[in-house]
Coordinates of N, CA and C in Angstrom, one line a residue:
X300 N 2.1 4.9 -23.2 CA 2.5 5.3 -21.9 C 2.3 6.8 -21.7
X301 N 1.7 7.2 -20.6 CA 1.6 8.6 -20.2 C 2.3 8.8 -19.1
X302 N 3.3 10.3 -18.6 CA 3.6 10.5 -18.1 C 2.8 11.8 -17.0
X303 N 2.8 11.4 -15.4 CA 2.2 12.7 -15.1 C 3.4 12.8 -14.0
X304 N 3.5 14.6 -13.7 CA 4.6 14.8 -12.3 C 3.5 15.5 -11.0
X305 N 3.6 14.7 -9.9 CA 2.9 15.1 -8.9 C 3.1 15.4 -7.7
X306 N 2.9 16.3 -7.0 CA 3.6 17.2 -6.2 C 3.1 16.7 -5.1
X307 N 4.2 16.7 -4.1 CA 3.3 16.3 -2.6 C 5.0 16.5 -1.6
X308 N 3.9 17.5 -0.7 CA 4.8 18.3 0.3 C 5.9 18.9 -0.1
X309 N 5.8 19.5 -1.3 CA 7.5 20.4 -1.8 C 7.9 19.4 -3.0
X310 N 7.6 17.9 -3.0 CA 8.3 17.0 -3.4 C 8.0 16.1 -4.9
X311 N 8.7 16.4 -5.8 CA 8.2 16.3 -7.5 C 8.3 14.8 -7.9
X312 N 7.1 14.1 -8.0 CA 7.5 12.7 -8.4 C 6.6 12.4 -9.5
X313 N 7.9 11.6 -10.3 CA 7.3 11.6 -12.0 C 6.7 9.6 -11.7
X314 N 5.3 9.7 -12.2 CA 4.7 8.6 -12.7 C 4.7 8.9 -13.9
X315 N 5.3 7.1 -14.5 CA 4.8 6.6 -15.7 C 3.7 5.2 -15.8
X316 N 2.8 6.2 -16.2 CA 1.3 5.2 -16.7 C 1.6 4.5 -17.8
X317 N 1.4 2.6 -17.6 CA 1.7 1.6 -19.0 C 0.2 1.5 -19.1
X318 N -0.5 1.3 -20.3 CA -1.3 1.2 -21.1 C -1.6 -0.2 -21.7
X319 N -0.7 -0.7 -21.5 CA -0.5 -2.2 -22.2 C 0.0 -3.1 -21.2
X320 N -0.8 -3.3 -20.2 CA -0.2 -4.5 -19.1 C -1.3 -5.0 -19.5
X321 N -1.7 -6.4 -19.6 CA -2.9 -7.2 -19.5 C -2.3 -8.7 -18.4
X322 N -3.8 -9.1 -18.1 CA -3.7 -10.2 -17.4 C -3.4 -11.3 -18.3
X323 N -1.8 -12.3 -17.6 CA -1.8 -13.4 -19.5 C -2.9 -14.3 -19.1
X324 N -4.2 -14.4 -18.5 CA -5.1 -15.6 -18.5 C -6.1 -15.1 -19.4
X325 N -6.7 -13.7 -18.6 CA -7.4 -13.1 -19.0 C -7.7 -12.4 -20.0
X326 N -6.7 -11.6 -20.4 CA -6.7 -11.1 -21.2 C -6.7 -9.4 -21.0
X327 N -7.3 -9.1 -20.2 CA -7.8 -8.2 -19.5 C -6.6 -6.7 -18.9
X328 N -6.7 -5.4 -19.0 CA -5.9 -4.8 -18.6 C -5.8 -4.8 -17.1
X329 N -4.2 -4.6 -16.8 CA -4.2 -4.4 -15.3 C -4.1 -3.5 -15.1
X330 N -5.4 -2.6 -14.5 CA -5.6 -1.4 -13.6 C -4.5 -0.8 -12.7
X331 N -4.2 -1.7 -12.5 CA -2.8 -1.9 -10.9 C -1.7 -0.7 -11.7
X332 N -1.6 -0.3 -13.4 CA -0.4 0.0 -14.4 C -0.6 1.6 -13.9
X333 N -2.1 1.8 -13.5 CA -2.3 3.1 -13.7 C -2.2 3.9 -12.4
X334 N -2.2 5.4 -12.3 CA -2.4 5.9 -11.5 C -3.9 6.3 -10.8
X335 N -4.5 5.9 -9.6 CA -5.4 6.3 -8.9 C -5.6 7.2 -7.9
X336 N -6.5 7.7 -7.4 CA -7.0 8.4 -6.7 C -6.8 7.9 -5.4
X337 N -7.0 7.3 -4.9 CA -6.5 6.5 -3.6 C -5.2 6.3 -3.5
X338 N -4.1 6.1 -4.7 CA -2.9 6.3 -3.9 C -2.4 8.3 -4.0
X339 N -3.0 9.0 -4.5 CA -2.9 10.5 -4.7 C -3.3 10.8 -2.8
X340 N -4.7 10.2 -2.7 CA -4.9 10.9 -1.3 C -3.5 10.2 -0.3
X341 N -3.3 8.5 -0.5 CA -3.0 8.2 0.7 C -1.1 8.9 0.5
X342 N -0.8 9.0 -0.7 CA 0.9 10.1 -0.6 C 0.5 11.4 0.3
X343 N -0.4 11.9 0.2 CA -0.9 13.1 0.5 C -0.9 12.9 1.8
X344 N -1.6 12.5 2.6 CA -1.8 11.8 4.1 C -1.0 11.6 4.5
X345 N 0.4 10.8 4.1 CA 1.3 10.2 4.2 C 2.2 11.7 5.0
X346 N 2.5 12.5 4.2 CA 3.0 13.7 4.4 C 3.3 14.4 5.2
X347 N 1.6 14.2 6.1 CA 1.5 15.3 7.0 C 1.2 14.6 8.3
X348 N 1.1 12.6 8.0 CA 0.8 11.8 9.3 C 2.0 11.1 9.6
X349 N 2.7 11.0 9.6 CA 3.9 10.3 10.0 C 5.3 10.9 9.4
X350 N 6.2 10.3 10.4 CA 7.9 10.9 10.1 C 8.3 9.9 9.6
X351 N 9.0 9.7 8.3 CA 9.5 8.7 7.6 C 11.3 8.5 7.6
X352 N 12.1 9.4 8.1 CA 13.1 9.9 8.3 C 13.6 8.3 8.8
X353 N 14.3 7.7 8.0 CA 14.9 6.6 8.2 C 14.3 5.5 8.7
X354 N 13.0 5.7 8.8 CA 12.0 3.9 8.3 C 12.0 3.3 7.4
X355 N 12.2 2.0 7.6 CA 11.7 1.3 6.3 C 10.1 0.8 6.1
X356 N 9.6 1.0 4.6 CA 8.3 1.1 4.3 C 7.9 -0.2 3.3
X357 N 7.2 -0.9 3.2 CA 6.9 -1.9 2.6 C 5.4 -1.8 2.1
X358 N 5.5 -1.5 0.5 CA 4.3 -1.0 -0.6 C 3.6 -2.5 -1.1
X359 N 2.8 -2.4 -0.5 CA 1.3 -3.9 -1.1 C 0.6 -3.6 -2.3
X360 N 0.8 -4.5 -3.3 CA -0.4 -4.0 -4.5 C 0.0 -2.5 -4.8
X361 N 1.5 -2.5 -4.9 CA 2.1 -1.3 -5.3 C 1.4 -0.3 -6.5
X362 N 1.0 -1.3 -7.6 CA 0.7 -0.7 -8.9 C 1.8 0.5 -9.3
X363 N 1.2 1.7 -9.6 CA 2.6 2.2 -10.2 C 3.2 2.8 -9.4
X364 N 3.1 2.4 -7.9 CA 4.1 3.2 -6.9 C 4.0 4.3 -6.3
X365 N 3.3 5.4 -6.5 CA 3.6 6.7 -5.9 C 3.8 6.8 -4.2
X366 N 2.6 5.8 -3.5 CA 2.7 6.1 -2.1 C 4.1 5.6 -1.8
X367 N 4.4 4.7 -2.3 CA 6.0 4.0 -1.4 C 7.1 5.1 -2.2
X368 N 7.3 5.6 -3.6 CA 8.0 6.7 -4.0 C 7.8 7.8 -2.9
X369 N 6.9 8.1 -2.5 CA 6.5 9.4 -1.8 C 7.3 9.5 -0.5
X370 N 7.2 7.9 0.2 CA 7.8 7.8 1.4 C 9.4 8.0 0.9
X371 N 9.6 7.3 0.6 CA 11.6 7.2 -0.3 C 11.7 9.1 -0.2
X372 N 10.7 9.6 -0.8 CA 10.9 11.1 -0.6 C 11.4 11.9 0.6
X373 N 10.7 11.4 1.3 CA 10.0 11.6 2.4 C 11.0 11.7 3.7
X374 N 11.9 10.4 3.7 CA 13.0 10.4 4.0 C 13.1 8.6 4.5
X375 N 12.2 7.7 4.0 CA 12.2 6.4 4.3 C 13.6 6.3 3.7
X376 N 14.2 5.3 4.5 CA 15.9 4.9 4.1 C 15.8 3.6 3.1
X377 N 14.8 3.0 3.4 CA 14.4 2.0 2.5 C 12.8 1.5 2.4
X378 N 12.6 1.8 0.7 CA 11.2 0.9 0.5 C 11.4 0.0 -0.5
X379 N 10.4 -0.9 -0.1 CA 10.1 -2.0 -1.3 C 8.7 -2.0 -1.6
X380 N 8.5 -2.1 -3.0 CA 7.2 -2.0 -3.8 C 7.6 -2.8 -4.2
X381 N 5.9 -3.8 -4.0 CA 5.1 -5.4 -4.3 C 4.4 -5.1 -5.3
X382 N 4.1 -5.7 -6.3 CA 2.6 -6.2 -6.8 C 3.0 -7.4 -7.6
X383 N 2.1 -8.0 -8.5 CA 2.6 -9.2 -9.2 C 3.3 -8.8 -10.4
X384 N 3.7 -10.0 -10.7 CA 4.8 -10.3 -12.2 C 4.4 -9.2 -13.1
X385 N 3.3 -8.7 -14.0 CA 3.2 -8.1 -14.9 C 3.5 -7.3 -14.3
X386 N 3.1 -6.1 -13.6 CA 3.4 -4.7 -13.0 C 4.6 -4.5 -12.7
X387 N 5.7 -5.4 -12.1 CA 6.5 -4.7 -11.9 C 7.8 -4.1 -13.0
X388 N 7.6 -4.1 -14.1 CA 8.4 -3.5 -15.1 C 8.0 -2.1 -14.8
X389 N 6.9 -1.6 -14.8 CA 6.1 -0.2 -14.5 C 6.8 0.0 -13.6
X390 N 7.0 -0.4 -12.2 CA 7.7 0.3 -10.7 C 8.8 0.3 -11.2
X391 N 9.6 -0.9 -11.7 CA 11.4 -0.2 -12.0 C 11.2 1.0 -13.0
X392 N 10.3 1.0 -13.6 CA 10.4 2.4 -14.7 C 10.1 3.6 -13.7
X393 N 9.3 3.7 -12.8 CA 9.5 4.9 -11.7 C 10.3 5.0 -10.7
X394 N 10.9 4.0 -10.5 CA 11.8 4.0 -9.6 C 12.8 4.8 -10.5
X395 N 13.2 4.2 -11.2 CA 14.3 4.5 -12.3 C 14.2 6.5 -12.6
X396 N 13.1 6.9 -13.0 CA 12.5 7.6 -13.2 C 12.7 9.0 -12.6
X397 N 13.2 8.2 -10.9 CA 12.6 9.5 -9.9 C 14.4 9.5 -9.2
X398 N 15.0 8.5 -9.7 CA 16.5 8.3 -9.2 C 16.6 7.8 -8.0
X399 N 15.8 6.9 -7.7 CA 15.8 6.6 -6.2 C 15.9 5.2 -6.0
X400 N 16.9 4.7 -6.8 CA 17.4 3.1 -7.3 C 18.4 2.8 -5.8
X401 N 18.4 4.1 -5.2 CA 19.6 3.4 -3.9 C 18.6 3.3 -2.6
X402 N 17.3 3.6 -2.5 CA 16.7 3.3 -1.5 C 15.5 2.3 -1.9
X403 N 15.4 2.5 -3.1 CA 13.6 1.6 -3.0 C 13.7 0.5 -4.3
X404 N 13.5 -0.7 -3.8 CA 13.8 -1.8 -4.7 C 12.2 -2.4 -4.8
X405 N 12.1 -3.3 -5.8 CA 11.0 -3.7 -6.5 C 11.0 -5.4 -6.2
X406 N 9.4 -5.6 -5.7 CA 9.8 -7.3 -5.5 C 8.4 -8.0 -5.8
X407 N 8.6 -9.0 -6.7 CA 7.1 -10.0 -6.6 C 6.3 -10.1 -4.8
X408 N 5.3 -10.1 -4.7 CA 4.9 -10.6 -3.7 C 3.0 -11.1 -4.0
X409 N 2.8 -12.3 -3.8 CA 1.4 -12.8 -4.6 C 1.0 -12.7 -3.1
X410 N -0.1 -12.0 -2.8 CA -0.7 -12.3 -1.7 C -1.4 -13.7 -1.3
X411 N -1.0 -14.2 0.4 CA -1.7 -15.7 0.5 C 0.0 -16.2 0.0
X412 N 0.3 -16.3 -0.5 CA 1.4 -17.5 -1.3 C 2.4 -18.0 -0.1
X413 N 1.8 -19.3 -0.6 CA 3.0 -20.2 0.5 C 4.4 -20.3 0.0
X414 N 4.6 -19.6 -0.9 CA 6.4 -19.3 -1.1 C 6.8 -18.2 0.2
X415 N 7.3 -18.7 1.0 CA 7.4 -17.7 2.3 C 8.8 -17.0 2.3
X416 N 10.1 -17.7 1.3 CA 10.8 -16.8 1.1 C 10.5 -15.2 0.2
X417 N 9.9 -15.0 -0.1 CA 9.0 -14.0 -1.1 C 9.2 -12.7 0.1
X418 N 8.2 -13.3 1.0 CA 8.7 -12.4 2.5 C 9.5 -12.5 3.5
X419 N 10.0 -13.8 3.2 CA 11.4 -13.6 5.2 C 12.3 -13.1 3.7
X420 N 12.4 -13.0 2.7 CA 14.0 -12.4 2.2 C 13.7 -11.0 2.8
X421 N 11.9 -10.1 2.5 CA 12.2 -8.5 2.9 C 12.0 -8.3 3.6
X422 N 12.2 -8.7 4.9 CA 12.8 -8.4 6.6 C 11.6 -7.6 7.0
X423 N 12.0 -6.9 8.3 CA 11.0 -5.9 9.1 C 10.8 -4.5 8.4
X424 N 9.7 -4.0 8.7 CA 9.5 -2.8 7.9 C 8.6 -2.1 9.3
X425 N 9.1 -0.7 9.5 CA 8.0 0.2 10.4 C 6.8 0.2 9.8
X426 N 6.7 0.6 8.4 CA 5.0 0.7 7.8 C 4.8 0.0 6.8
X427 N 3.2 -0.2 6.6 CA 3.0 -1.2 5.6 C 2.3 -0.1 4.6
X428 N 2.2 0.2 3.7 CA 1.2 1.2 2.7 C 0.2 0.3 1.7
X429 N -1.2 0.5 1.6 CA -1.9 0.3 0.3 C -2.9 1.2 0.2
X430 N -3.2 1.0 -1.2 CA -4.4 1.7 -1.7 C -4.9 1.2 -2.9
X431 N -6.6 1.4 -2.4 CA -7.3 0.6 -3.7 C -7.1 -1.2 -3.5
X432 N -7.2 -1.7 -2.4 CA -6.9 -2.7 -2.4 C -8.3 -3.9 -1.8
X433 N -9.0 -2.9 -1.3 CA -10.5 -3.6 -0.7 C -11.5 -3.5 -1.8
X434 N -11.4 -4.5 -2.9 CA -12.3 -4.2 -3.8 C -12.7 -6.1 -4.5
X435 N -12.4 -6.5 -3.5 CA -12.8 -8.5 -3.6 C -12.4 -9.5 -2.1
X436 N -13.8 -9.3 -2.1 CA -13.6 -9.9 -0.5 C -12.8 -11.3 -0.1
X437 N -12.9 -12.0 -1.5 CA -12.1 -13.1 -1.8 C -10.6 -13.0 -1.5
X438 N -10.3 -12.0 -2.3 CA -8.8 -11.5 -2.0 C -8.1 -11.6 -0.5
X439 N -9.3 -11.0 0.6 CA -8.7 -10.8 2.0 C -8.0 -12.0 2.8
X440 N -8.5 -13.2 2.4 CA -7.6 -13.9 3.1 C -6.5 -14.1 3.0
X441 N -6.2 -14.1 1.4 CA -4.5 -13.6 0.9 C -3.8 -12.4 1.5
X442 N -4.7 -11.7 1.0 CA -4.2 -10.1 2.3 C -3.9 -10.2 3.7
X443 N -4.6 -10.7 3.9 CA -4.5 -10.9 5.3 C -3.7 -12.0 6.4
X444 N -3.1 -13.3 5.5 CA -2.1 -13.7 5.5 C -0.9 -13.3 5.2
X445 N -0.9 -12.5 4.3 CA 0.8 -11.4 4.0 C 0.9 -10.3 5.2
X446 N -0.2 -10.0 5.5 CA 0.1 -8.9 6.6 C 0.5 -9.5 8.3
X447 N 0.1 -10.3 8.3 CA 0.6 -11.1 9.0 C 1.6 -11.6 9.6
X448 N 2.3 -12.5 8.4 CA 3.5 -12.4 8.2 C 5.1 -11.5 8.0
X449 N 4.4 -10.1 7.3 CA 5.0 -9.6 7.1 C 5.0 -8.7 8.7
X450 N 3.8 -8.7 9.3 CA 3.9 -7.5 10.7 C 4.9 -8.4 11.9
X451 N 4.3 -9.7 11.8 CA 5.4 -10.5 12.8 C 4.7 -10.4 14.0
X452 N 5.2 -10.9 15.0 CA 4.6 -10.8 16.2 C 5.7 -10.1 17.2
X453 N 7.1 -9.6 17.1 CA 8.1 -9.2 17.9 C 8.0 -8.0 17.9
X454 N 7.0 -7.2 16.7 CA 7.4 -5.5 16.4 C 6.3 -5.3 16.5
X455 N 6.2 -3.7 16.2 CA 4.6 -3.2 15.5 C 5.4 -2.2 14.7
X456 N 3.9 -3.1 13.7 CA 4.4 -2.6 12.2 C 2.9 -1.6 11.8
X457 N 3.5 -0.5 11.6 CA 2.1 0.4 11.1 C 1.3 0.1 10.2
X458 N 0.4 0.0 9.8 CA -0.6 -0.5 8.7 C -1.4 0.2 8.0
X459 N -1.0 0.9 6.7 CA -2.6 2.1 6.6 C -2.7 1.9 5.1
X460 N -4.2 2.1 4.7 CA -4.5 2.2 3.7 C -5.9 2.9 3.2
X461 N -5.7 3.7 2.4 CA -6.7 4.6 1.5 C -7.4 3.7 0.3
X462 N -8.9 3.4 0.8 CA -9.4 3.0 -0.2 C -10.9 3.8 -0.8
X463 N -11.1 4.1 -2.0 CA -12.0 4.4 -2.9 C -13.6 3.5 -1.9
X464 N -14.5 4.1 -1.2 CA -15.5 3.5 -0.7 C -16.5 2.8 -2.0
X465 N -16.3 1.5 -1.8 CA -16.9 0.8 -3.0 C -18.2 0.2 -2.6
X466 N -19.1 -0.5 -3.1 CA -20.4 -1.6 -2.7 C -19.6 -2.6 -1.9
X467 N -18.4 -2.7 -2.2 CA -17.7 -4.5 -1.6 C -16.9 -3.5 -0.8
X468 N -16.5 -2.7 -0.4 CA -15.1 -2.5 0.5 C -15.7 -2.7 2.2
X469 N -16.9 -2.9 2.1 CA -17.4 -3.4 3.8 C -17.3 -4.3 3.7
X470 N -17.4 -5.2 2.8 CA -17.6 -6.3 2.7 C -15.8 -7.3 3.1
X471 N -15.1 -6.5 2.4 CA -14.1 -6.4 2.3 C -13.0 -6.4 3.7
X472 N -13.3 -5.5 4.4 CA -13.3 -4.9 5.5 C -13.9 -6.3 7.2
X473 N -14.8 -6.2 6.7 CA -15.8 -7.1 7.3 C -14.9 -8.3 7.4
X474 N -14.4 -9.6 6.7 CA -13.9 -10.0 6.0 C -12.4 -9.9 6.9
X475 N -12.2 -9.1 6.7 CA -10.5 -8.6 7.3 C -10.6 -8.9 8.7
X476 N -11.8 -8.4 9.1 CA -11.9 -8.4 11.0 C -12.7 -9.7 11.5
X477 N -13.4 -10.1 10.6 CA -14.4 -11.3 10.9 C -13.6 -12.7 10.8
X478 N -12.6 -12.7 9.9 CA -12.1 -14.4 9.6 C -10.6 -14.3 9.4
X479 N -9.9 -12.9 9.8 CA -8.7 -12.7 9.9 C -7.8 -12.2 11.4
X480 N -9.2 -11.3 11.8 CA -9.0 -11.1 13.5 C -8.3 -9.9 13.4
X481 N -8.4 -8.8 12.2 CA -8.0 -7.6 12.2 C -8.8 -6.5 13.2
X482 N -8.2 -5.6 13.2 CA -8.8 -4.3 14.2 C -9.1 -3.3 13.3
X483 N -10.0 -2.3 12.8 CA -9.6 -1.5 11.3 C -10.1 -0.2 11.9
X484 N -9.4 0.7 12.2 CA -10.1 2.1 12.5 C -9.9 2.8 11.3
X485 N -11.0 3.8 11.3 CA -11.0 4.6 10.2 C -10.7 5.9 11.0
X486 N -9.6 6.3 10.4 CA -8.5 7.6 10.2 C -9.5 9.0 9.8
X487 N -9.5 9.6 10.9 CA -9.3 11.4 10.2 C -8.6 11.7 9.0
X488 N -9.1 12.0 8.3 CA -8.5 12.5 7.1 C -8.3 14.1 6.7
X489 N -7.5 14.4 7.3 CA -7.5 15.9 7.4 C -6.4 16.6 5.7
X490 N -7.3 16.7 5.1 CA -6.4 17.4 3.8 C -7.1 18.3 3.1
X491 N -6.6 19.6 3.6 CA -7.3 20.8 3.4 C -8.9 20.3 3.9
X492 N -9.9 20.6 3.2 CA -11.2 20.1 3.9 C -11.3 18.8 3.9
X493 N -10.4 17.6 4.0 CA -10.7 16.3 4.4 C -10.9 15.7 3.1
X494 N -10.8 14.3 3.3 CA -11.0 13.4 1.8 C -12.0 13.8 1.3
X495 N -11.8 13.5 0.2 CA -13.2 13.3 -0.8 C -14.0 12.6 -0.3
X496 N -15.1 12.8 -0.4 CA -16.4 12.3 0.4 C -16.5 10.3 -0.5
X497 N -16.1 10.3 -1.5 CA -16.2 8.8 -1.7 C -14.7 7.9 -1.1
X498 N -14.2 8.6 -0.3 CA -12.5 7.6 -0.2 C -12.6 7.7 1.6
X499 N -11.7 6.4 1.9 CA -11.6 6.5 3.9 C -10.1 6.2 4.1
X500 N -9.6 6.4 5.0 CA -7.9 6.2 5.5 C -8.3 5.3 6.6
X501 N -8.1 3.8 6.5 CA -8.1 3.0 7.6 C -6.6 2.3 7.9
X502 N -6.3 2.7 9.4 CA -5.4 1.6 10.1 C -5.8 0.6 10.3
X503 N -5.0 -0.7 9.8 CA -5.2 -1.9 10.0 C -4.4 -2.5 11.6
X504 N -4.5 -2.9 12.5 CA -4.0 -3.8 13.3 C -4.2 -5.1 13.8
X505 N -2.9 -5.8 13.3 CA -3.0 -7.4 13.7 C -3.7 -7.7 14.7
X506 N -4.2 -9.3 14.7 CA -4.3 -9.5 16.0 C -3.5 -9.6 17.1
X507 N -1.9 -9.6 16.6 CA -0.7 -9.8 17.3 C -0.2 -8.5 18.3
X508 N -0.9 -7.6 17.7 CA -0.6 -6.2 17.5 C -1.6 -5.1 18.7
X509 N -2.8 -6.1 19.3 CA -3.8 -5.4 19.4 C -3.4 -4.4 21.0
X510 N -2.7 -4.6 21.9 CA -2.3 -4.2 23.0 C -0.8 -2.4 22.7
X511 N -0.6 -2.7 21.5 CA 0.0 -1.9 21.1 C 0.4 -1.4 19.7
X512 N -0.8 -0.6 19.8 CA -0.8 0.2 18.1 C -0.7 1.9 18.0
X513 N -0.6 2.1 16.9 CA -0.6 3.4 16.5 C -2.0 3.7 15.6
X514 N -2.4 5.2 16.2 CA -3.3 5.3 15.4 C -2.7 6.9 15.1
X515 N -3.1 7.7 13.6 CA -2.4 8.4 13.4 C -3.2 9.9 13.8
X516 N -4.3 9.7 14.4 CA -5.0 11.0 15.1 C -4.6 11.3 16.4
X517 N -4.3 10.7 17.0 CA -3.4 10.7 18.8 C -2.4 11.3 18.4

């Protein structure tokens, strides 16, 4: 396990990187344990694009947490960080970590999954956060069923996510708007001279959603 502390808008948050998560089928490490670059830009963004001052924020494919930690920073009154069964030992260890066990709780959520108490137990959330998450086009219909459900049709629920521009993230993307009926603008990314030239900040909006959204450059 490595620890790193990262700074975003004044505000010191300690990640702990596990090294030893593997998939039990596969065998295989889960990436999701580590810290990336896509959730460094989208905390970063996060900062300077939205007031978090008593929203609740709901983290997708959390991995080790920083963007939904960042919000909790930030002044979200409550977040909950998702990802699957193996990872979430890593998010109570940051949560734990950063002392912020009275606002941001940790919860299974399998994207796609017809266990629907998974999501009516964690209610309405103003924003949804991911990153690094358009990297299997296969995945999107899961994705895209959770968001769904989780945006509702009574509210509007923000949607944003920073992903690493991959070979499949059009694909990805594509996918999201083609066979899910998503809206995806890609975001200005204004941080210091703008993202790194391989990463994009896209808002997602429901189809539920389409007459009344937020985009975070207006």
């Amino acid at each position: 396990m490595s620890t790193r502390e990262i700074e975003i808008a004044g505000n010191s948050i300690i990640i702990q990187e596990l090294d030893n998560v593997c998939d039990s089928v596969t065998g295989r490490p889960l990436t999701g344990a580590w810290l990336w670059d896509s959730a460094l830009i989208l905390a970063q963004f996060m900062s300077t694009h939205f007031d978090f001052q008593n929203k609740s924020v709901l983290e997708l494919g959390a991995g080790a947490g920083l963007p939904g930690l960042t919000a909790a920073r930030l002044g979200a009154t409550r977040v909950v960080l998702t990802d699957v069964k193996p990872l979430l030992p890593g998010l109570i260890n940051n949560v734990e970590a950063n002392g912020l066990g009275d606002r941001v709780e940790v919860r299974e959520v399998v994207w796609g999954s017809d266990d629907l108490s998974q999501l009516s137990e964690l209610g309405e959330f103003d924003m949804v956060i991911m990153s690094d998450v358009f990297y299997d086009p296969e995945e999107m219909v899961g994705l895209g069923k959770t968001l769904k459900r989780v945006c509702g049709t009574g509210r509007h629920t923000v949607v944003w996510a920073v992903s690493e521009v991959r070979t499949r993230t059009g694909d990805c993307l594509h996918e999201l708007i083609m066979s899910q009926g998503f809206r995806v603008i890609e975001l200005t990314c204004q941080l210091g001279g703008g993202c790194p030239e391989a990463f994009a900040v896209y808002e997602l909006i429901p189809p539920m959603h389409e007459e009344n959204f937020h985009v975070a450059n207006t």
